[in-house]
Tab-separated table of N, CA and C and ligand atoms in Angstrom:
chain	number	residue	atom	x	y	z
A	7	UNK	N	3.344	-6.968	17.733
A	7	UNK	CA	3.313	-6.332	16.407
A	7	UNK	C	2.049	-6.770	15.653
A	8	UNK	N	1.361	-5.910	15.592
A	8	UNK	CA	-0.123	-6.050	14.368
A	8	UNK	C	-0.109	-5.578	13.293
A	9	UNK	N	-0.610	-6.103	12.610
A	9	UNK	CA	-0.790	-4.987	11.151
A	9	UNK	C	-1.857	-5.816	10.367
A	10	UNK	N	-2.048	-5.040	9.288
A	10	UNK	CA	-3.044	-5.532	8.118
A	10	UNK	C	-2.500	-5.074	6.993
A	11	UNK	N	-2.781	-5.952	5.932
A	11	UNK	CA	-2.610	-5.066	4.587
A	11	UNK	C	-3.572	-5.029	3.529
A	12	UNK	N	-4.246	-4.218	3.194
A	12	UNK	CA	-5.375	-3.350	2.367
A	12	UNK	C	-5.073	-2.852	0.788
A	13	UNK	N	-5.359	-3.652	0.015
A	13	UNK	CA	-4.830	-3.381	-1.495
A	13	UNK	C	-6.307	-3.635	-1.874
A	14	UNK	N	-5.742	-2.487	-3.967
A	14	UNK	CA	-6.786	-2.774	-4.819
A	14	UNK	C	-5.735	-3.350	-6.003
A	15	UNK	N	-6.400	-3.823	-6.271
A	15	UNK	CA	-6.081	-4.387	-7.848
A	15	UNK	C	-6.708	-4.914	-8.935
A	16	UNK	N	-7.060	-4.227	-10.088
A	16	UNK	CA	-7.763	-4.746	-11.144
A	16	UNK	C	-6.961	-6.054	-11.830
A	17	UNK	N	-6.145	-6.507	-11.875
A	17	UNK	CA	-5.588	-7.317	-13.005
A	17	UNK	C	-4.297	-8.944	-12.114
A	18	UNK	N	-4.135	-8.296	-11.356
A	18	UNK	CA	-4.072	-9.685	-10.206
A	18	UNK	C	-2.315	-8.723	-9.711
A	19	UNK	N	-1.719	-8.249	-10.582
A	19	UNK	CA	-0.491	-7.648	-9.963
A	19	UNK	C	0.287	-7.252	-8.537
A	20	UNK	N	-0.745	-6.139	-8.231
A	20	UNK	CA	-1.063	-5.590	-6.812
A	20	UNK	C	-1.088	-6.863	-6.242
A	21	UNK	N	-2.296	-7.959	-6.432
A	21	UNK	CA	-2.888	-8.658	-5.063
A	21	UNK	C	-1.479	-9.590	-5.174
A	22	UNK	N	-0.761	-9.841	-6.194
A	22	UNK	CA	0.206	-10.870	-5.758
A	22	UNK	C	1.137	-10.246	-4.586
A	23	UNK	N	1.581	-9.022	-4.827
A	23	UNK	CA	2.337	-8.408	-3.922
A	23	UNK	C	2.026	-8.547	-2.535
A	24	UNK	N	0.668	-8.171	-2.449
A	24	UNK	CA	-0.082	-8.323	-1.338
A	24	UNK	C	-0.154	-9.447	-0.293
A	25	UNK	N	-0.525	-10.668	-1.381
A	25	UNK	CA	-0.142	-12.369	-0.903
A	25	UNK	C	0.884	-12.327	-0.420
A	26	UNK	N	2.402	-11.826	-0.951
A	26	UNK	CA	3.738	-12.210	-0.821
A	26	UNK	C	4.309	-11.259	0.403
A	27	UNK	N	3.476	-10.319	0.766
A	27	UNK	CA	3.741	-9.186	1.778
A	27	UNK	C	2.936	-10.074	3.086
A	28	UNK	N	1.541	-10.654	2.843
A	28	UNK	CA	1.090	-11.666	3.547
A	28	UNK	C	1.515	-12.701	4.227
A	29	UNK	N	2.213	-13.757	3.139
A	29	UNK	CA	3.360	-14.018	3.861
A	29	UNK	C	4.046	-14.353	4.322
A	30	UNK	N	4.792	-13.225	4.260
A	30	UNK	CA	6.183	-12.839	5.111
A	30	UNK	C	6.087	-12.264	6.426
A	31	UNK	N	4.630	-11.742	6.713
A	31	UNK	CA	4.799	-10.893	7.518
A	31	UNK	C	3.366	-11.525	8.589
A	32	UNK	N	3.273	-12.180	8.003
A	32	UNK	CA	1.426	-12.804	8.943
A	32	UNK	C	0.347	-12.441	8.534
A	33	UNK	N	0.697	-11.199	8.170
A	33	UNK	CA	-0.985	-9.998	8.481
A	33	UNK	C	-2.040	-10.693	7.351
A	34	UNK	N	-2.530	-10.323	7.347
A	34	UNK	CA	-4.038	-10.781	7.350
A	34	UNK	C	-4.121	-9.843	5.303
A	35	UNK	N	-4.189	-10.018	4.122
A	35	UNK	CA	-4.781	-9.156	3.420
A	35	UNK	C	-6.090	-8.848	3.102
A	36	UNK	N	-6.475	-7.643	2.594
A	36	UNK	CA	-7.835	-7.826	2.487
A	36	UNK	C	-8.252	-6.480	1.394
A	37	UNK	N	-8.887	-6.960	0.274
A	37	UNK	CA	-9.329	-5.964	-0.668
A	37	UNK	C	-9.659	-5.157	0.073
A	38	UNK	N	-10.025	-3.222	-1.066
A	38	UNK	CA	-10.295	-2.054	0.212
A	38	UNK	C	-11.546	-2.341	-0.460
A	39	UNK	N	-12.217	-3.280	-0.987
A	39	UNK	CA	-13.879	-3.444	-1.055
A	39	UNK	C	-14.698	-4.260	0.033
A	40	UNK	N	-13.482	-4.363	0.618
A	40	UNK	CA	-14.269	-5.517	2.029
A	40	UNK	C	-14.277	-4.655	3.068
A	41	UNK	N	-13.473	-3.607	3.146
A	41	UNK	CA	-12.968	-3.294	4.813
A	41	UNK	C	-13.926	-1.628	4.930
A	42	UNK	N	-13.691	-1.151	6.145
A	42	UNK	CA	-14.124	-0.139	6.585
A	42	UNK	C	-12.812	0.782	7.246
A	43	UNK	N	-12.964	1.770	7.111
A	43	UNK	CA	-11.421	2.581	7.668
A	43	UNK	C	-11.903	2.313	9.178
A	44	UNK	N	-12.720	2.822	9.717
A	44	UNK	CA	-12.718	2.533	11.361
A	44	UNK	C	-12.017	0.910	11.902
A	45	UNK	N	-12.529	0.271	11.146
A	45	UNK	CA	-11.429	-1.500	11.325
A	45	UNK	C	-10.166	-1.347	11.377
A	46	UNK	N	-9.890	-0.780	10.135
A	46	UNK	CA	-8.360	-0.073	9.907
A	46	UNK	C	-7.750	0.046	10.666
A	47	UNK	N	-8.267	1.094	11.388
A	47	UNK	CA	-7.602	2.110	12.471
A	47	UNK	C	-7.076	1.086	13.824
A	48	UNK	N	-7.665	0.446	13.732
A	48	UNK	CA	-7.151	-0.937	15.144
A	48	UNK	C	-5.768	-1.110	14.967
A	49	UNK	N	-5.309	-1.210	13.996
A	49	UNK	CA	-4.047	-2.007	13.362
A	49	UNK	C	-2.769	-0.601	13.466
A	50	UNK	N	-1.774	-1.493	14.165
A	50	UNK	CA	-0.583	-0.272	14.917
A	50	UNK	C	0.152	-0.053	12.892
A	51	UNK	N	-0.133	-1.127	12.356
A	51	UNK	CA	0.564	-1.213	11.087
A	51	UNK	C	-0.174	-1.281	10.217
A	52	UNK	N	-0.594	-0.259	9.181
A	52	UNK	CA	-0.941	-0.557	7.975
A	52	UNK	C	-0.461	-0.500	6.635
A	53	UNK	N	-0.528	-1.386	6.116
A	53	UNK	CA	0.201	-1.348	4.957
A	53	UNK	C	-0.827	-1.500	3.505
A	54	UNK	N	-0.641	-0.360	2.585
A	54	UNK	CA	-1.618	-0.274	1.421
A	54	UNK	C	-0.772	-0.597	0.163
A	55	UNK	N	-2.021	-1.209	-0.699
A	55	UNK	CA	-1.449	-1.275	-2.413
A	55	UNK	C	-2.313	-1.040	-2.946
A	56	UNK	N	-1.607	-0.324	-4.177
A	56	UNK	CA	-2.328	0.051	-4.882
A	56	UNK	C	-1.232	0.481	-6.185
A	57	UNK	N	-1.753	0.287	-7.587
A	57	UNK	CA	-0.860	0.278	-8.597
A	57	UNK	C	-1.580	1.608	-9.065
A	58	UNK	N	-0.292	2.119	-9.892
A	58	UNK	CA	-0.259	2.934	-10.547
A	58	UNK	C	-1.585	3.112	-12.014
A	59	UNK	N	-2.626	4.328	-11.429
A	59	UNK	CA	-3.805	4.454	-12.877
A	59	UNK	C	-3.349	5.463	-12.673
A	60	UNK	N	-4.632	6.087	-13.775
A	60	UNK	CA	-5.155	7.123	-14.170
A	60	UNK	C	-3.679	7.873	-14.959
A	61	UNK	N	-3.187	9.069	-14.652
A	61	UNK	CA	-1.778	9.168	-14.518
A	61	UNK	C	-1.192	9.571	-13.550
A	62	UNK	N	-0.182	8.657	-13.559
A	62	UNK	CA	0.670	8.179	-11.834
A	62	UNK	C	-0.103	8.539	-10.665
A	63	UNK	N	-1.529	8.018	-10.482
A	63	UNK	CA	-2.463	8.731	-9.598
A	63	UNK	C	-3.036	7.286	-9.040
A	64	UNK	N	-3.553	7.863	-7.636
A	64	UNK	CA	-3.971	6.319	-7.433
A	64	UNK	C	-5.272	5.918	-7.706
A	65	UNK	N	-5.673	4.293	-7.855
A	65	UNK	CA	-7.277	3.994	-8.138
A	65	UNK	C	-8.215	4.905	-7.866
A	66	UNK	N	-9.057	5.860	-8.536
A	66	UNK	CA	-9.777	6.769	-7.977
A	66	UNK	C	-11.771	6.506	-7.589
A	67	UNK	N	-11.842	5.249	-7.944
A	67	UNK	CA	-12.811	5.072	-7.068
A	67	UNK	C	-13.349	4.361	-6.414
A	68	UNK	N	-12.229	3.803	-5.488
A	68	UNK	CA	-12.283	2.816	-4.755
A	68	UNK	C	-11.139	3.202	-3.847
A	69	UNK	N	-10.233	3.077	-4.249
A	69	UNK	CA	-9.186	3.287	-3.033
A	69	UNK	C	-9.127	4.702	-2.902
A	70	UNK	N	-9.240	5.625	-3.727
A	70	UNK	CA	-8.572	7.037	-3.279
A	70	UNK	C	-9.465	7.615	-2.484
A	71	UNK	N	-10.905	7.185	-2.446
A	71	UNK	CA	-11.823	7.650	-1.133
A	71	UNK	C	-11.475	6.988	0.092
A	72	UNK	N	-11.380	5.780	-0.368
A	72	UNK	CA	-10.439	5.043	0.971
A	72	UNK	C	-9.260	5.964	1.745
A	73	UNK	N	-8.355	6.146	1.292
A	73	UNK	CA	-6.936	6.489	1.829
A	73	UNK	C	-7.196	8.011	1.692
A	74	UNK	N	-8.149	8.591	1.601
A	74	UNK	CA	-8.078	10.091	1.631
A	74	UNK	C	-8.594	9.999	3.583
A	75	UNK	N	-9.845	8.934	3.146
A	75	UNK	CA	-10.179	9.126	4.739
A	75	UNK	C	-9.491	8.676	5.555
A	76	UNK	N	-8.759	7.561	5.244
A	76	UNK	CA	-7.749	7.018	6.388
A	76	UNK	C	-6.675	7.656	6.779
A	77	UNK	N	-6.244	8.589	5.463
A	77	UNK	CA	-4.980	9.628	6.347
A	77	UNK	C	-5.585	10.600	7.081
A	78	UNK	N	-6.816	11.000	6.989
A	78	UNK	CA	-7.306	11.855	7.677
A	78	UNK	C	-7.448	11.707	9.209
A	79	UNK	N	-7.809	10.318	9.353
A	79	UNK	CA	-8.036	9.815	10.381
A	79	UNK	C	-6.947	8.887	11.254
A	80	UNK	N	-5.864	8.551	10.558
A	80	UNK	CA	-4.654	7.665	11.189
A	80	UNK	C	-3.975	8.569	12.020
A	81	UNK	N	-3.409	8.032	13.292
A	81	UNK	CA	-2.830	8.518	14.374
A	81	UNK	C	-1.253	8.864	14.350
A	82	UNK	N	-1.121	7.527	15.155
A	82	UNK	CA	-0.128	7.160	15.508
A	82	UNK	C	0.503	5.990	15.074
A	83	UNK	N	-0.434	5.058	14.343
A	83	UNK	CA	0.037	3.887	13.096
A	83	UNK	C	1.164	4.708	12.244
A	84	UNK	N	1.215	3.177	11.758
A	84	UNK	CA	2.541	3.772	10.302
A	84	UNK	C	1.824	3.180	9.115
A	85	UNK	N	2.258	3.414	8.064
A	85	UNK	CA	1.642	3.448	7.337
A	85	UNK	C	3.062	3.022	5.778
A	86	UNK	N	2.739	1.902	5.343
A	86	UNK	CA	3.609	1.015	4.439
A	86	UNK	C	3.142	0.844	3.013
A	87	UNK	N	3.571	1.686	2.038
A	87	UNK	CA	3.329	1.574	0.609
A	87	UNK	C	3.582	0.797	-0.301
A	88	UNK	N	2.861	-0.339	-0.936
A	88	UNK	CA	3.470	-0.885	-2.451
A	88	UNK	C	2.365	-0.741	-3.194
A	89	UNK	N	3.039	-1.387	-4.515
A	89	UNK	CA	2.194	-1.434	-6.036
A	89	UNK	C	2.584	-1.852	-7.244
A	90	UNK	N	2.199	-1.893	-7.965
A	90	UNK	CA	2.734	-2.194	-9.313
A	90	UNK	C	2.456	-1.099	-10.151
A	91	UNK	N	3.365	-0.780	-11.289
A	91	UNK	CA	3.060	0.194	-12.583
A	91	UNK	C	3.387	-0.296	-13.803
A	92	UNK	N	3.192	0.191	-14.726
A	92	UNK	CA	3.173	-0.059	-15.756
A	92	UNK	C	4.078	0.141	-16.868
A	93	UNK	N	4.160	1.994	-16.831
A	93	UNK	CA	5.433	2.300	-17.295
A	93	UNK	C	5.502	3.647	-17.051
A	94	UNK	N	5.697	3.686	-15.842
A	94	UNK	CA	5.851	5.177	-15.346
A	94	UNK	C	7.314	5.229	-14.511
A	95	UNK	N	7.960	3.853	-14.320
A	95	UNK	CA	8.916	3.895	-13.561
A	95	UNK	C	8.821	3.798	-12.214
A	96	UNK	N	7.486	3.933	-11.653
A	96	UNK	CA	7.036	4.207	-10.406
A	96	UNK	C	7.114	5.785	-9.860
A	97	UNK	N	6.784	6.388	-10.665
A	97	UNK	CA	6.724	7.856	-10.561
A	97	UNK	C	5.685	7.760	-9.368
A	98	UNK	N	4.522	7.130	-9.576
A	98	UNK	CA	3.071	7.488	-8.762
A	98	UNK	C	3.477	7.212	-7.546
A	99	UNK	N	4.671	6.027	-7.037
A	99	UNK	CA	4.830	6.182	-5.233
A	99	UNK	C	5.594	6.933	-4.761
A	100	UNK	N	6.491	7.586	-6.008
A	100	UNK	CA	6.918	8.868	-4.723
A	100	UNK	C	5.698	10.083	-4.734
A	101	UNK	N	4.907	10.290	-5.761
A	101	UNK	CA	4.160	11.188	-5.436
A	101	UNK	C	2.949	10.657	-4.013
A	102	UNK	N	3.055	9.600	-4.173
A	102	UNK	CA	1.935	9.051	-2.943
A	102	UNK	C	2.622	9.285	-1.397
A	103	UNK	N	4.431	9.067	-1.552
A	103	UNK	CA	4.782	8.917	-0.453
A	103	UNK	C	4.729	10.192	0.225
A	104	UNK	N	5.000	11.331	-0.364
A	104	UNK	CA	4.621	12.830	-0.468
A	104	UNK	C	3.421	13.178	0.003
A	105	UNK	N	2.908	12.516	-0.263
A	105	UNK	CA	1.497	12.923	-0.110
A	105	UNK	C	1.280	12.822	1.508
A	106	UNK	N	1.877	11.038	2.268
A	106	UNK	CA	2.056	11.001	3.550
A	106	UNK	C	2.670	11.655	4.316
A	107	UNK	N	4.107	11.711	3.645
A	107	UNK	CA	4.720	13.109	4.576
A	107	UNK	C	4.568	14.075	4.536
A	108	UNK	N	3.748	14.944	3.793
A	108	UNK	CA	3.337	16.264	3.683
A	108	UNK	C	2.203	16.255	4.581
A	109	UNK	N	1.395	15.387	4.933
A	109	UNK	CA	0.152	15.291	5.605
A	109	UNK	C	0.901	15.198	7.350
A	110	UNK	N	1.938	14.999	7.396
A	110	UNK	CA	2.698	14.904	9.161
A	110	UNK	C	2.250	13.191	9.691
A	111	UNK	N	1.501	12.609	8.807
A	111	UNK	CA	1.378	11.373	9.428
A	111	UNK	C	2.693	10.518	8.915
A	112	UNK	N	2.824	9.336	9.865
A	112	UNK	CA	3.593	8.063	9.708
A	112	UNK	C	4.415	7.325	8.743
A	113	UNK	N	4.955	7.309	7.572
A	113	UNK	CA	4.934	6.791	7.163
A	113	UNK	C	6.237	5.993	7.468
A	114	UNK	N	5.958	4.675	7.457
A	114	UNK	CA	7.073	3.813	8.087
A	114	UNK	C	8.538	3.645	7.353
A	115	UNK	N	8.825	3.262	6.125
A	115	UNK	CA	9.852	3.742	5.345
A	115	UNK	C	9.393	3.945	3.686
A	116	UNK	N	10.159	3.806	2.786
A	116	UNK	CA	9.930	4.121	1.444
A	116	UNK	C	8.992	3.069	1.001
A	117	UNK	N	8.645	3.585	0.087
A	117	UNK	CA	7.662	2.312	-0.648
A	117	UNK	C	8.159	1.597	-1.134
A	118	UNK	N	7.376	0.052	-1.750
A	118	UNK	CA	8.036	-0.655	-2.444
A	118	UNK	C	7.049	-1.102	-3.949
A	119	UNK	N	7.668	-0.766	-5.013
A	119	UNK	CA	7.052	-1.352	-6.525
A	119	UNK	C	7.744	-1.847	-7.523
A	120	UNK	N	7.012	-2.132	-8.385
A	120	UNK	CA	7.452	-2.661	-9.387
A	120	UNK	C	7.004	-2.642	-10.880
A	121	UNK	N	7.467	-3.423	-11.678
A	121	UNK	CA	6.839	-2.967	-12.961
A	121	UNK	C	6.425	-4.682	-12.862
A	122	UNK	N	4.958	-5.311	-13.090
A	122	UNK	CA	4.591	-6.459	-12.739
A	122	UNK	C	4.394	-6.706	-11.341
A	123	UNK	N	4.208	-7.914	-11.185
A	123	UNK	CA	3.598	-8.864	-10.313
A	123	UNK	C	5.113	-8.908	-9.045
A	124	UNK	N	4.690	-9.507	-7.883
A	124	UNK	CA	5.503	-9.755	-6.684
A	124	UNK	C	6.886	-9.634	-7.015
A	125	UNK	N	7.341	-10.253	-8.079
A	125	UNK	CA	8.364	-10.936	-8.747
A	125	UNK	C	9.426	-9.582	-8.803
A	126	UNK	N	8.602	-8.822	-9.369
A	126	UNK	CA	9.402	-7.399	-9.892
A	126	UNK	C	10.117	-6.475	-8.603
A	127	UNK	N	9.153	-6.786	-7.592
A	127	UNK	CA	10.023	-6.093	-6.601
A	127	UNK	C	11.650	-6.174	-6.678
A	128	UNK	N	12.271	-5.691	-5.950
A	128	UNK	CA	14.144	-5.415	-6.102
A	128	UNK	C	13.967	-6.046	-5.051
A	129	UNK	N	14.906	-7.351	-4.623
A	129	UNK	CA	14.904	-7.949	-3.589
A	129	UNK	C	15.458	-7.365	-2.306
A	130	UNK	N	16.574	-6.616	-2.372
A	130	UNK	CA	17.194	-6.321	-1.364
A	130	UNK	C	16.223	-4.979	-0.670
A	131	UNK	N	15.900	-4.063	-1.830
A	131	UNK	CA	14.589	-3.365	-1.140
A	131	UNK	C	13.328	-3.329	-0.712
A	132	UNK	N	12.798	-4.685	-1.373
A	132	UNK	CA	11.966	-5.756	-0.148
A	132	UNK	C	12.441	-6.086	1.089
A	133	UNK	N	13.623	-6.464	1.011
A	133	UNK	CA	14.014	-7.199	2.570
A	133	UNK	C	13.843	-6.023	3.670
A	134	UNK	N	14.652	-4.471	2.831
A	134	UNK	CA	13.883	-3.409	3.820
A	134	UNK	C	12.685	-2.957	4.228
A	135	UNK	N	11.791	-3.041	3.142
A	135	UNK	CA	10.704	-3.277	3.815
A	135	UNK	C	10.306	-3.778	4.399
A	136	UNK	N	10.600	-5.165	4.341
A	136	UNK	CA	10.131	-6.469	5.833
A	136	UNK	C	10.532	-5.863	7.135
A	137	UNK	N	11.727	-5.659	6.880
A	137	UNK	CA	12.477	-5.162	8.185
A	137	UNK	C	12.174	-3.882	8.778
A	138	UNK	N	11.782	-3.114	8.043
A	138	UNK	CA	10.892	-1.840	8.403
A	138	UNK	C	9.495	-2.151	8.959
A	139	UNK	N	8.721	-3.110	8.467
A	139	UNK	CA	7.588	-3.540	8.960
A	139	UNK	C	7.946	-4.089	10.275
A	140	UNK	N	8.930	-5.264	10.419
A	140	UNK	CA	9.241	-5.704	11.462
A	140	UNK	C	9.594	-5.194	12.446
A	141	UNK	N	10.345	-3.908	12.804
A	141	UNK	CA	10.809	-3.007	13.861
A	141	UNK	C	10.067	-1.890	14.458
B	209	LIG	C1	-6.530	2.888	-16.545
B	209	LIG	C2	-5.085	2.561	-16.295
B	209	LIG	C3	-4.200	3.577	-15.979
B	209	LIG	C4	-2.844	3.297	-15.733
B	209	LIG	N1	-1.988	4.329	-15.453
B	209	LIG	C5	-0.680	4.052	-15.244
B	209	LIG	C6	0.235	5.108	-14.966
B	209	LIG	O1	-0.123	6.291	-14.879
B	209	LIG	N2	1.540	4.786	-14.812
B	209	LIG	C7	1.998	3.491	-14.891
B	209	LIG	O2	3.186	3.266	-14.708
B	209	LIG	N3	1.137	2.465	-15.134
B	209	LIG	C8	-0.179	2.722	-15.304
B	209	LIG	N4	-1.042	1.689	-15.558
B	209	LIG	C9	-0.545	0.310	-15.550
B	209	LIG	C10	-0.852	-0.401	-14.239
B	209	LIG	O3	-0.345	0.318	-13.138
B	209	LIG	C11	-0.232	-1.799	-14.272
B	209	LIG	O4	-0.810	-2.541	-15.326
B	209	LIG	C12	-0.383	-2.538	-12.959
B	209	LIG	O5	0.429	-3.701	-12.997
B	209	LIG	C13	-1.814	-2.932	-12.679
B	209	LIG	O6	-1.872	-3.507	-11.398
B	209	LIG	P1	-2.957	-4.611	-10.991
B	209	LIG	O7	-2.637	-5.873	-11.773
B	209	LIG	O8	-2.780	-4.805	-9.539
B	209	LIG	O9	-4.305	-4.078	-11.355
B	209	LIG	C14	-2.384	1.963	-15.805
B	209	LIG	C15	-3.282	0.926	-16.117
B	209	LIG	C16	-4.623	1.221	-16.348
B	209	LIG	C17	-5.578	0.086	-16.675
């Protein structure tokens, strides 16, 4: 089992999630200002963050060129959503998760967010996510 996980975050929220998804799970995190999508693509598991801007839309200039090209280009990976919002309720990850399944690619199960930092996640729908990552 491989994976990586690839977040942006202006304000430290996101990256805590990220740390705490880190881990639990091994993988490696890494801002999407460091990485290249072709690197990406190695990894049977990817998992992205990114919090809720603009409105309920994701970071648009930095990550959303990112993940426009990476769904374009992802196979047969899966592909694992979190983030933080603000006060949208988390409106922006079901529109994101939509976005994956409408595209026919991967996506491994539901996303996971919150309103704040790691903390906010719902525990028991973290643990599915682990366990979704894990299987
Ligand atoms: C420019 C901007 C736009 C935002 N738009 C939304 C939004 O549409 N819906 C929402 O719930 N929160 C919104 N937020 C709040 C952020 O999603 C929230 O503060 C989040 O925790 C930031 O994550 P970070 O600490 O990883 O940067 C916005 C914040 C900023 C600065």
């Amino acid at each position: 089992m491989n994976g990586i996980i690839i977040y942006w975050s202006e304000t430290g929220n996101t990256e805590s999630m990220a740390l705490r998804i880190s881990d639990d799970t091994k993988f490696e995190a890494k801002r999407v200002e460091d990485v290249n999508v072709l690197d990406v693509l190695k990894y049977d598991n990817i998992v992205l963050g990114c919090p809720a801007m603009g409105a309920e839309e994701l970071e648009e200039t930095t990550f959303r060129p990112f993940f426009d090209k990476l769904l374009e280009k992802v196979d047969n990976q899966k592909l694992f959503l979190f983030g933080s919002w603000g006060w949208g309720g988390g409106e922006y990850m079901s529109l994101w998760e939509d976005e994956v399944k409408n595209s026919g690619k991967n996506l491994g199960c539901k996303g996971i967010c919150g309103n704040g930092d790691a903390s906010s996640f719902d525990e028991d729908e973290y643990d599915a996510f682990l366990n979704a990552i894990n299987n």
